[in-house]
PDB file of C-alpha atoms in Angstrom:
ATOM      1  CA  UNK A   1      81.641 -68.553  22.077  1.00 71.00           C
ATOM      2  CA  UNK A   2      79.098 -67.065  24.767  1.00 85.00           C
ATOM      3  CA  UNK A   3      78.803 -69.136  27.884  1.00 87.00           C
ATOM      4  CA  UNK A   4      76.278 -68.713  30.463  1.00 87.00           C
ATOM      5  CA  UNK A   5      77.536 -68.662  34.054  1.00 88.00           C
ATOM      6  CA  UNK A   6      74.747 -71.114  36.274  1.00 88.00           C
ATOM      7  CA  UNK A   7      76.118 -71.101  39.956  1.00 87.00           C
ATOM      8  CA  UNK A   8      79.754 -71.751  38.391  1.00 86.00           C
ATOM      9  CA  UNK A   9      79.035 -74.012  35.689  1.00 91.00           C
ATOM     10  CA  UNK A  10      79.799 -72.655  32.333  1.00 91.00           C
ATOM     11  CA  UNK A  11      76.991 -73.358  29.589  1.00 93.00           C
ATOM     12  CA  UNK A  12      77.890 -73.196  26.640  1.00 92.00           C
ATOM     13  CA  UNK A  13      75.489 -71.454  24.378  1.00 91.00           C
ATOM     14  CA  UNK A  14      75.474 -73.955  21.455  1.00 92.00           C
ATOM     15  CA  UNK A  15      74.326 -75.970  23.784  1.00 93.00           C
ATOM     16  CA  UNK A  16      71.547 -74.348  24.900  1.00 93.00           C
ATOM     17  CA  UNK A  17      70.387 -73.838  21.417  1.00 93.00           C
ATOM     18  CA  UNK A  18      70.725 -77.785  20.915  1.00 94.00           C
ATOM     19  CA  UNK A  19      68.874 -78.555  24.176  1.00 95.00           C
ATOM     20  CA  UNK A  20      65.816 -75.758  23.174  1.00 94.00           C
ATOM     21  CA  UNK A  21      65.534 -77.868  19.448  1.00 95.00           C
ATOM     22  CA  UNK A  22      65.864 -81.444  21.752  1.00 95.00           C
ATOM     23  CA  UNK A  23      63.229 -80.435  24.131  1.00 95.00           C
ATOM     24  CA  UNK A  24      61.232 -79.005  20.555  1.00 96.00           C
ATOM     25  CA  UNK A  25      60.891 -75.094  22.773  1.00 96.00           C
ATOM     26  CA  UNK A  26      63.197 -73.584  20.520  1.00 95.00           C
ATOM     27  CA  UNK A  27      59.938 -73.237  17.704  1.00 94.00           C
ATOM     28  CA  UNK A  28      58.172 -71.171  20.202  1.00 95.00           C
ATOM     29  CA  UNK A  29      61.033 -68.389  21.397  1.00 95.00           C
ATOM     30  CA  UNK A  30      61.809 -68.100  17.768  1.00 94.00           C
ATOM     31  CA  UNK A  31      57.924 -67.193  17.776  1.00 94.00           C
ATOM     32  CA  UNK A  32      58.086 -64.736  20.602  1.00 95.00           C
ATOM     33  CA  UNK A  33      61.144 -63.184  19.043  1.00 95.00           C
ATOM     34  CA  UNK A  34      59.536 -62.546  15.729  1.00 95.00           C
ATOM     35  CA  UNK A  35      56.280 -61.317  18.022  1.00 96.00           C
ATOM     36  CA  UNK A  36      58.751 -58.568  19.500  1.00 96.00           C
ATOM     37  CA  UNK A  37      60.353 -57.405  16.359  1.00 96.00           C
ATOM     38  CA  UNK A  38      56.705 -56.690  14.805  1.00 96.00           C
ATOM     39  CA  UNK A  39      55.789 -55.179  17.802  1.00 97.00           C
ATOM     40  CA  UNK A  40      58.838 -52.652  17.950  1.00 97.00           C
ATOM     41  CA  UNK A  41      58.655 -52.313  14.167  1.00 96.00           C
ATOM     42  CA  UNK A  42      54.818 -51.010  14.312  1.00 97.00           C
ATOM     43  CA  UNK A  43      55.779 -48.920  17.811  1.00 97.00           C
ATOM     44  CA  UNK A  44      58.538 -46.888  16.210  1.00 97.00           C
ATOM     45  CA  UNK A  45      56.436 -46.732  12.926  1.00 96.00           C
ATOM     46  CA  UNK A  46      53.626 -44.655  14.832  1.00 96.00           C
ATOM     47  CA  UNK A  47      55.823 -43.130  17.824  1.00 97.00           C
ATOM     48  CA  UNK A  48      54.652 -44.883  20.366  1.00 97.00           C
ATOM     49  CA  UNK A  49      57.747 -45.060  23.240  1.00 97.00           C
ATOM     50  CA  UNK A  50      58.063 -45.794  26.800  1.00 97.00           C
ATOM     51  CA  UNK A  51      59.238 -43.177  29.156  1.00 97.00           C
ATOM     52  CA  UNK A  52      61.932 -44.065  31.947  1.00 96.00           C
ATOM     53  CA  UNK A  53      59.360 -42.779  34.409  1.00 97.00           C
ATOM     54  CA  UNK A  54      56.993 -45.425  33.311  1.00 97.00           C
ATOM     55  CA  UNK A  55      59.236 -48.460  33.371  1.00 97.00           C
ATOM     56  CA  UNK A  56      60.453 -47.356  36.952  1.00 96.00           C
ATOM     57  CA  UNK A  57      56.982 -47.062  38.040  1.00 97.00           C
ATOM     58  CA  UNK A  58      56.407 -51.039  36.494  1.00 97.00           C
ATOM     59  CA  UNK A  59      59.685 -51.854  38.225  1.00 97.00           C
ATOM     60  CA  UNK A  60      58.253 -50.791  41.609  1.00 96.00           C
ATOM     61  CA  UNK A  61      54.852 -53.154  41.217  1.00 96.00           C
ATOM     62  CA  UNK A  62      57.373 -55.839  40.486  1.00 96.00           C
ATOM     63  CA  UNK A  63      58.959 -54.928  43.569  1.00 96.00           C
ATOM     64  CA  UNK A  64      56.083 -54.896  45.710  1.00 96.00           C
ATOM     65  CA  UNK A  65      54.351 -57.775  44.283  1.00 96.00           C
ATOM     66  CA  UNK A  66      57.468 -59.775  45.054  1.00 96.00           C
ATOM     67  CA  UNK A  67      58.349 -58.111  47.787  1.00 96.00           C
ATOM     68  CA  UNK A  68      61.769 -56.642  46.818  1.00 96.00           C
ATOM     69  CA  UNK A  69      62.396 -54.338  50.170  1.00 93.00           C
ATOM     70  CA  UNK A  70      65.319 -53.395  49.114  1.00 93.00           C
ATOM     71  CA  UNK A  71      67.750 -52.852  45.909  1.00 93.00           C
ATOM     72  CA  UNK A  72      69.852 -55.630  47.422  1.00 95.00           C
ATOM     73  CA  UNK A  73      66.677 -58.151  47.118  1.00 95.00           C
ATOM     74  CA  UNK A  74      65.992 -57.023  43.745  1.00 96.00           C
ATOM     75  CA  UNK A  75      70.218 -57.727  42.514  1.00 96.00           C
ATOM     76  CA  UNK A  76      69.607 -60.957  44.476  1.00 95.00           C
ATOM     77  CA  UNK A  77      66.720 -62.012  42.180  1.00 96.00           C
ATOM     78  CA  UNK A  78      67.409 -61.451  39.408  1.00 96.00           C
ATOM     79  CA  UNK A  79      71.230 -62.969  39.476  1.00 93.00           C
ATOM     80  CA  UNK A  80      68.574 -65.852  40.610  1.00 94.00           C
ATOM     81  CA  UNK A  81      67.171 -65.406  37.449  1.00 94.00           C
ATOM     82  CA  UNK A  82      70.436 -65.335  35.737  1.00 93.00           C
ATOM     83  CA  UNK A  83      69.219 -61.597  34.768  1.00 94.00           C
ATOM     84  CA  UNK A  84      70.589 -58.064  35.355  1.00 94.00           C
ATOM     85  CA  UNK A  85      69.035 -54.950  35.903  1.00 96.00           C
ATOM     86  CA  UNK A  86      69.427 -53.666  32.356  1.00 96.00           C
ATOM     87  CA  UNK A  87      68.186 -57.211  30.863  1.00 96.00           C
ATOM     88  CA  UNK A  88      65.032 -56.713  33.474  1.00 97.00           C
ATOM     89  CA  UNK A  89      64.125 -53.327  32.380  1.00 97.00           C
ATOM     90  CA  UNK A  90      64.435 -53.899  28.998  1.00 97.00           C
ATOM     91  CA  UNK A  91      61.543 -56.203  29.289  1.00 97.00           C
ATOM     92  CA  UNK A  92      59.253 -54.301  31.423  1.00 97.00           C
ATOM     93  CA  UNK A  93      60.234 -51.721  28.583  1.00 97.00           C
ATOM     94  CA  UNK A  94      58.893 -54.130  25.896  1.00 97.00           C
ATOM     95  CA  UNK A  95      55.943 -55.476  27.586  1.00 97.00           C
ATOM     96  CA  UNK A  96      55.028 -52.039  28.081  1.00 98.00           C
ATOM     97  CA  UNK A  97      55.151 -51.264  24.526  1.00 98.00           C
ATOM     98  CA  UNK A  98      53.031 -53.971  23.495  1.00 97.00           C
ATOM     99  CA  UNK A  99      50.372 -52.482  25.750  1.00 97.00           C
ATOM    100  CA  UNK A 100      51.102 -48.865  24.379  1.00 97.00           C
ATOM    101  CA  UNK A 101      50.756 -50.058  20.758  1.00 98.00           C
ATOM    102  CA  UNK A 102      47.377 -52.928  21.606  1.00 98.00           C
ATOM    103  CA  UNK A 103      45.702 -49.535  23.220  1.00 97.00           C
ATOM    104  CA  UNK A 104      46.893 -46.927  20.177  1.00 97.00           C
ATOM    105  CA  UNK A 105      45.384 -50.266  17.317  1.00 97.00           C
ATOM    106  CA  UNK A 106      42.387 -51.480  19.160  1.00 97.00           C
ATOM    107  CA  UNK A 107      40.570 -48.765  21.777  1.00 97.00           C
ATOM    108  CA  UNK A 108      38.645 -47.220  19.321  1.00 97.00           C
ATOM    109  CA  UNK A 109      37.122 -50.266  18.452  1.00 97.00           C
ATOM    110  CA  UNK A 110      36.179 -51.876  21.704  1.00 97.00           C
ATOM    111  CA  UNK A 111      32.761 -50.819  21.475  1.00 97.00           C
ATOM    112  CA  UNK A 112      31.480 -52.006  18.158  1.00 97.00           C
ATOM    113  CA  UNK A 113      33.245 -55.509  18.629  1.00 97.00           C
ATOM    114  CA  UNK A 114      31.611 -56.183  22.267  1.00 97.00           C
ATOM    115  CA  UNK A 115      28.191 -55.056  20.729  1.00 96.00           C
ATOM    116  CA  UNK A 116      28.979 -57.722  17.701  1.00 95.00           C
ATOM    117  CA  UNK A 117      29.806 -60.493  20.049  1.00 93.00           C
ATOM    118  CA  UNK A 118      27.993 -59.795  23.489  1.00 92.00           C
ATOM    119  CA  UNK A 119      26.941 -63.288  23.544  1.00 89.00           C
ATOM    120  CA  UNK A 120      31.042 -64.241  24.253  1.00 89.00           C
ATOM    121  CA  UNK A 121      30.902 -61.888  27.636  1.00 93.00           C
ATOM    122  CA  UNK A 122      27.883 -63.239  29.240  1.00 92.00           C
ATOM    123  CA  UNK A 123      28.580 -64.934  32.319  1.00 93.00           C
ATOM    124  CA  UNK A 124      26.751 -67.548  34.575  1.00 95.00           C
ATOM    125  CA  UNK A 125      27.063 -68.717  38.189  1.00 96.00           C
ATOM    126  CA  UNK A 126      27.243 -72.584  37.426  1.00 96.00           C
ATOM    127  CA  UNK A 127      27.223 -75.907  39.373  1.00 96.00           C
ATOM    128  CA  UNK A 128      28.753 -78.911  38.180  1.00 96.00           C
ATOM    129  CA  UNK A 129      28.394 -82.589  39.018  1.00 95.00           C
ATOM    130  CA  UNK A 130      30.499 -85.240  37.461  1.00 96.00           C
ATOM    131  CA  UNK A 131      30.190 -88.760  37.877  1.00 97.00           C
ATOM    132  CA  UNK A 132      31.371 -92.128  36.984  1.00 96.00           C
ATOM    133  CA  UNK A 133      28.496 -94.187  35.412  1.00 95.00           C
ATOM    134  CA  UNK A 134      25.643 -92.985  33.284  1.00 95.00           C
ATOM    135  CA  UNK A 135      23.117 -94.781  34.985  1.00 95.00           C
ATOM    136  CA  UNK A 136      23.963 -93.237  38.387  1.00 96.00           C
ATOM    137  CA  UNK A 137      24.030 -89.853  36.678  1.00 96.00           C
ATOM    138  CA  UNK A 138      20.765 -90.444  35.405  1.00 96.00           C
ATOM    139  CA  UNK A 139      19.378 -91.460  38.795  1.00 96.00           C
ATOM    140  CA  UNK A 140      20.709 -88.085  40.127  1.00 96.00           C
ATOM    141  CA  UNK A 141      19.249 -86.297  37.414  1.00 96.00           C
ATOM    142  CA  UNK A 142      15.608 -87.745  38.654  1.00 95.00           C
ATOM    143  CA  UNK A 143      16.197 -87.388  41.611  1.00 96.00           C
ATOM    144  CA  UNK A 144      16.951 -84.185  41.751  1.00 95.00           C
ATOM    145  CA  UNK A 145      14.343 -83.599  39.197  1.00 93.00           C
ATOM    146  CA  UNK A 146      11.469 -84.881  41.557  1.00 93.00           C
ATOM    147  CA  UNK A 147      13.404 -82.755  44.520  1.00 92.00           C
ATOM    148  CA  UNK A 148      13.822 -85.975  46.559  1.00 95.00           C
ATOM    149  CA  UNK A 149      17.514 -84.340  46.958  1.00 95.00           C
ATOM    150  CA  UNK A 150      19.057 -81.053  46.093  1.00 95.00           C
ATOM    151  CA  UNK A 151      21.353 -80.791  43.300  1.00 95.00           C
ATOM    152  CA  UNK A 152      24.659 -79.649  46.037  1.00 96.00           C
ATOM    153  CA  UNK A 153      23.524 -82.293  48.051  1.00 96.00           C
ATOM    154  CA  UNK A 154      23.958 -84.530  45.207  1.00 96.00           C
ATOM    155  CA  UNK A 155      27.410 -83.181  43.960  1.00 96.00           C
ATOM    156  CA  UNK A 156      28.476 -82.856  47.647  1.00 96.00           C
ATOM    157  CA  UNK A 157      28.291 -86.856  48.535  1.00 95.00           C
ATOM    158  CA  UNK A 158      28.982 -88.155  44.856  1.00 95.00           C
ATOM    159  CA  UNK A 159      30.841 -85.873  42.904  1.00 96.00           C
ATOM    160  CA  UNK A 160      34.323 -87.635  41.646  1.00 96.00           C
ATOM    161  CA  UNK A 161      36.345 -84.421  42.333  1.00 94.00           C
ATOM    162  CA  UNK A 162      37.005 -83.686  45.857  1.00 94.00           C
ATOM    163  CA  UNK A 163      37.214 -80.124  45.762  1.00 93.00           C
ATOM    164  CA  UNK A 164      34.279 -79.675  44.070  1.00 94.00           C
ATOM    165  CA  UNK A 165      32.418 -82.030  46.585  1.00 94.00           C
ATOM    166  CA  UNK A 166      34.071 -79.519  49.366  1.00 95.00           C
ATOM    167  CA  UNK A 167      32.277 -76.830  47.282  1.00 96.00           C
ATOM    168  CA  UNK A 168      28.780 -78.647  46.879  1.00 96.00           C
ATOM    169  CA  UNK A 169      29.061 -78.453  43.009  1.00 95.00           C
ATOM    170  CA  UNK A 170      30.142 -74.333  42.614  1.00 96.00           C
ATOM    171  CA  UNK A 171      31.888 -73.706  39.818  1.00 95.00           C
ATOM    172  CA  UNK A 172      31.870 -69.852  39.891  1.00 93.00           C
ATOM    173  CA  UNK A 173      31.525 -67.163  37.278  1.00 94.00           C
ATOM    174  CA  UNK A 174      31.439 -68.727  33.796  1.00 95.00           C
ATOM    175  CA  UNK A 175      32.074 -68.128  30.164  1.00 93.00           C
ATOM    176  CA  UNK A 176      30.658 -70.300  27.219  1.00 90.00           C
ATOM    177  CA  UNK A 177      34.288 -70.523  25.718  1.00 88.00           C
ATOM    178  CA  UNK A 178      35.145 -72.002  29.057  1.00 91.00           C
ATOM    179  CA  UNK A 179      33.769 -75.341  27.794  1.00 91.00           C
ATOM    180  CA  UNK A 180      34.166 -77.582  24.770  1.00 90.00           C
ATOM    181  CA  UNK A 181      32.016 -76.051  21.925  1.00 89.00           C
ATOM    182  CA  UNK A 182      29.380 -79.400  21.869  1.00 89.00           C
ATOM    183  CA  UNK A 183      29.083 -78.901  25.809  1.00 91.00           C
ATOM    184  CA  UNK A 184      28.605 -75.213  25.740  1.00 91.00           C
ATOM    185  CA  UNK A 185      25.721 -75.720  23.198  1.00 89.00           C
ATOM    186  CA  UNK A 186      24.260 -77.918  25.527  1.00 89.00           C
ATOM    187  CA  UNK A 187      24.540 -75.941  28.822  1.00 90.00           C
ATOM    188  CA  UNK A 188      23.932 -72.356  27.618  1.00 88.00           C
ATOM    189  CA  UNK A 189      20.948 -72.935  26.247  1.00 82.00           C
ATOM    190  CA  UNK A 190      18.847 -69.712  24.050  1.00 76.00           C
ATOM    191  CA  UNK A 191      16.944 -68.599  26.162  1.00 79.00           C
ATOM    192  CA  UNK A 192      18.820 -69.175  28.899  1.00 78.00           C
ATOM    193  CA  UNK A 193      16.507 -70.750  31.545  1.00 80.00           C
ATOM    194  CA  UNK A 194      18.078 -70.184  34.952  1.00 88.00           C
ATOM    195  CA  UNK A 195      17.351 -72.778  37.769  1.00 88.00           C
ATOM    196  CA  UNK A 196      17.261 -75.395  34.697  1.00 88.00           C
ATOM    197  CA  UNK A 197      18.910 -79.220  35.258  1.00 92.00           C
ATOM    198  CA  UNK A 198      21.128 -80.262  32.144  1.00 91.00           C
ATOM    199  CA  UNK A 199      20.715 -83.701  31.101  1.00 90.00           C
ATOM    200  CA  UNK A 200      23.581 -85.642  31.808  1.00 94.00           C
ATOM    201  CA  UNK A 201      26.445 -85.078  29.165  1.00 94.00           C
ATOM    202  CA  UNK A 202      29.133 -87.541  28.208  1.00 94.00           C
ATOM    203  CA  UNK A 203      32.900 -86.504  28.038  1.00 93.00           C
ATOM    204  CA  UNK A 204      36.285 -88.063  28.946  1.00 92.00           C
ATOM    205  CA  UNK A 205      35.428 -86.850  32.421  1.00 92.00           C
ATOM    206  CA  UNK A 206      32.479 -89.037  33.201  1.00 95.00           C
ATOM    207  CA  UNK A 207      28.765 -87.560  32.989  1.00 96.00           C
ATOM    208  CA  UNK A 208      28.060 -84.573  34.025  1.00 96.00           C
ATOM    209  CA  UNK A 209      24.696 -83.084  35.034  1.00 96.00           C
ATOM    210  CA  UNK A 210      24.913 -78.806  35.029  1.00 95.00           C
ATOM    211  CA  UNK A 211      22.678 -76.076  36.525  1.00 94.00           C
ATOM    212  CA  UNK A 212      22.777 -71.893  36.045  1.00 93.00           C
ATOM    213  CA  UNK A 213      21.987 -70.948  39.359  1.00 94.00           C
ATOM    214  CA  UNK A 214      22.134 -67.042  38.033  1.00 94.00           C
ATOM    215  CA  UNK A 215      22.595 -65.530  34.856  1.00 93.00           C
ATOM    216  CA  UNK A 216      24.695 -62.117  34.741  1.00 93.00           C
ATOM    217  CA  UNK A 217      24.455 -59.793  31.107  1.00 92.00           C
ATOM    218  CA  UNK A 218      27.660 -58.494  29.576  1.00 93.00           C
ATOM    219  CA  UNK A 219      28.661 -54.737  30.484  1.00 94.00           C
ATOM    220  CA  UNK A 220      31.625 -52.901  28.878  1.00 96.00           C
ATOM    221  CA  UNK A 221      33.323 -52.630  31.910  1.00 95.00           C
ATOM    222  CA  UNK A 222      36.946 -51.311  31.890  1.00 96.00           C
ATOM    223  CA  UNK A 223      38.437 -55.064  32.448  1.00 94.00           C
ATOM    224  CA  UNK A 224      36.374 -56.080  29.670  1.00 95.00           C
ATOM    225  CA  UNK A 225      37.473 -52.985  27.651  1.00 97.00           C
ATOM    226  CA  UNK A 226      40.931 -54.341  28.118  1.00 96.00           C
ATOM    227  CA  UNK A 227      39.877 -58.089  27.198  1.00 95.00           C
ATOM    228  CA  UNK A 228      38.944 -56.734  23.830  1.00 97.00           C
ATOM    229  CA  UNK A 229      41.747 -54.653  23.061  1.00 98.00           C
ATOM    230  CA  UNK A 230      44.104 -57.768  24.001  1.00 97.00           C
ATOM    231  CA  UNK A 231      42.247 -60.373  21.595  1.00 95.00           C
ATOM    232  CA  UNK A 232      42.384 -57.833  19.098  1.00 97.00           C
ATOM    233  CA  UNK A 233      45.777 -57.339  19.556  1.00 98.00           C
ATOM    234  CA  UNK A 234      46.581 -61.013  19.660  1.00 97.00           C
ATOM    235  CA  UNK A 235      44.835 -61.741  16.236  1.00 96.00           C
ATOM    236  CA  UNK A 236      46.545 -58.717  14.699  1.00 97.00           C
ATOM    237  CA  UNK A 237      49.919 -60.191  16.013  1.00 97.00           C
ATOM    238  CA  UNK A 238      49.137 -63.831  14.377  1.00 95.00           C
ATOM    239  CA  UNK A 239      48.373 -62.185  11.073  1.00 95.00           C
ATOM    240  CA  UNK A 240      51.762 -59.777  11.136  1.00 95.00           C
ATOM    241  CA  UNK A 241      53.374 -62.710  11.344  1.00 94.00           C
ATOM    242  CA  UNK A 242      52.063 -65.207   9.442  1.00 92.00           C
ATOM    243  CA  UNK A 243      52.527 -62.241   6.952  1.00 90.00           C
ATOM    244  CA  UNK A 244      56.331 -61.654   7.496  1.00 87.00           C
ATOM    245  CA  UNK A 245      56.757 -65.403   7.037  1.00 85.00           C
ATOM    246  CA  UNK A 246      55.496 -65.770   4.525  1.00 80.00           C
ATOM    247  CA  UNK A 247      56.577 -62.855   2.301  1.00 76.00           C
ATOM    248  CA  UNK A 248      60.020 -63.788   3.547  1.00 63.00           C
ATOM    249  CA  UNK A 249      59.949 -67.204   2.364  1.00 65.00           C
ATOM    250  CA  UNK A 250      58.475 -66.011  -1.012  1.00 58.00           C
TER     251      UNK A 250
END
């Protein structure tokens, strides 16, 4: 029976089976395991491979990110990790694959799917205010209507989060999907009218009251380029397996 050695305690690995079903994790490895073996399955099926040169270079980010000065760190890590060096590669080597095989699938068709859905990449600089009550959110939203205060003002003395009191309101840079589908409707109006106070909107939260403050279009920009290929290359992976499961059960 394999055991796995944790600072001198032997696990047993039956029992780390039984504790991944108790803790109901075991579903989801069994998931990512499945994910790999389509992955290396469609890779060696159209000759994609990764290079030693190319995991070595990955290994080095690692390194730096982490700050692995020197080869010592790095054994000291990953025996940290209850890892080796041959274990650690062979992962960079498969998560590079995965990116190989997403880019050889998808790039060609980055294009025509942002120009389908361009509405999914706009993105808005957007201030929030949540409160409590309705009626004091719908005192703010007069108020700030008839300008008797400003709407950071507003979200800086009454907001219920204290960070976003800190930050008068800001939210950032937005997405639609970033909000429940009924609230997204509501905020991200067609045409977008930017400057425009959101009546107050129920959730679990409290009421909120929104404004765009700016209102930046969608460009195919290479990190958008890559968002594309990846949710293409996640829905592919969900039907490959939902496939193999089912044509294995059958």
């Amino acid at each position: 029976m394999e055991v796995v050695n944790f600072y001198g305690i032997a696990i047993a690995s039956d029992k780390i089976l039984a504790f991944l079903k108790q803790k109901m994790t075991l579903r989801d490895i069994c998931c990512r395991i499945v994910y790999q073996e389509i992955v290396e399955q469609a890779a060696t099926s159209r000759n994609i491979a990764v290079t030693a040169d190319e995991i070595n270079l990955a290994a080095e980010e690692v390194r730096r990110i982490r700050r692995l000065e020197k080869a010592s760190d790095t054994l000291a890590w990953l025996e940290e990790e209850l890892s080796s060096v041959d274990v650690w590669e062979e992962a960079i080597r498969s998560q590079l694959l995965a990116k190989k095989l997403a880019q050889v699938l998808f790039t060609s068709e980055v294009e025509s799917y942002f120009n389908q859905n361009r509405v999914d990449f706009d993105k808005f600089i957007l201030y929030q205010l949540v409160v409590p009550y309705e009626k004091l959110a719908q005192e703010l939203f007069y108020q700030i209507e008839e300008e008797e205060i400003s709407f950071y003002h507003a979200a800086h003395l009454y907001d219920i989060d204290e960070q976003r009191r800190y930050l008068c309101g800001y939210e950032g840079e937005v997405r639609r999907w970033d909000y429940p589908a009924d609230m997204a409707a509501a905020i991200f109006k067609t045409p977008i009218n930017v400057g425009e106070l959101i009546s107050p909107i129920r959730s679990e939260q409290g009421y909120h009251l929104f404004k765009i403050e700016e209102y930046l279009p969608p460009h195919l920009t290479p990190e958008v380029s890559q968002e594309i290929v990846d949710r293409l290359f996640e829905q592919w992976l969900a039907n490959e397996f939902n496939y193999k499961i089912h044509s294995d059960r059958s």
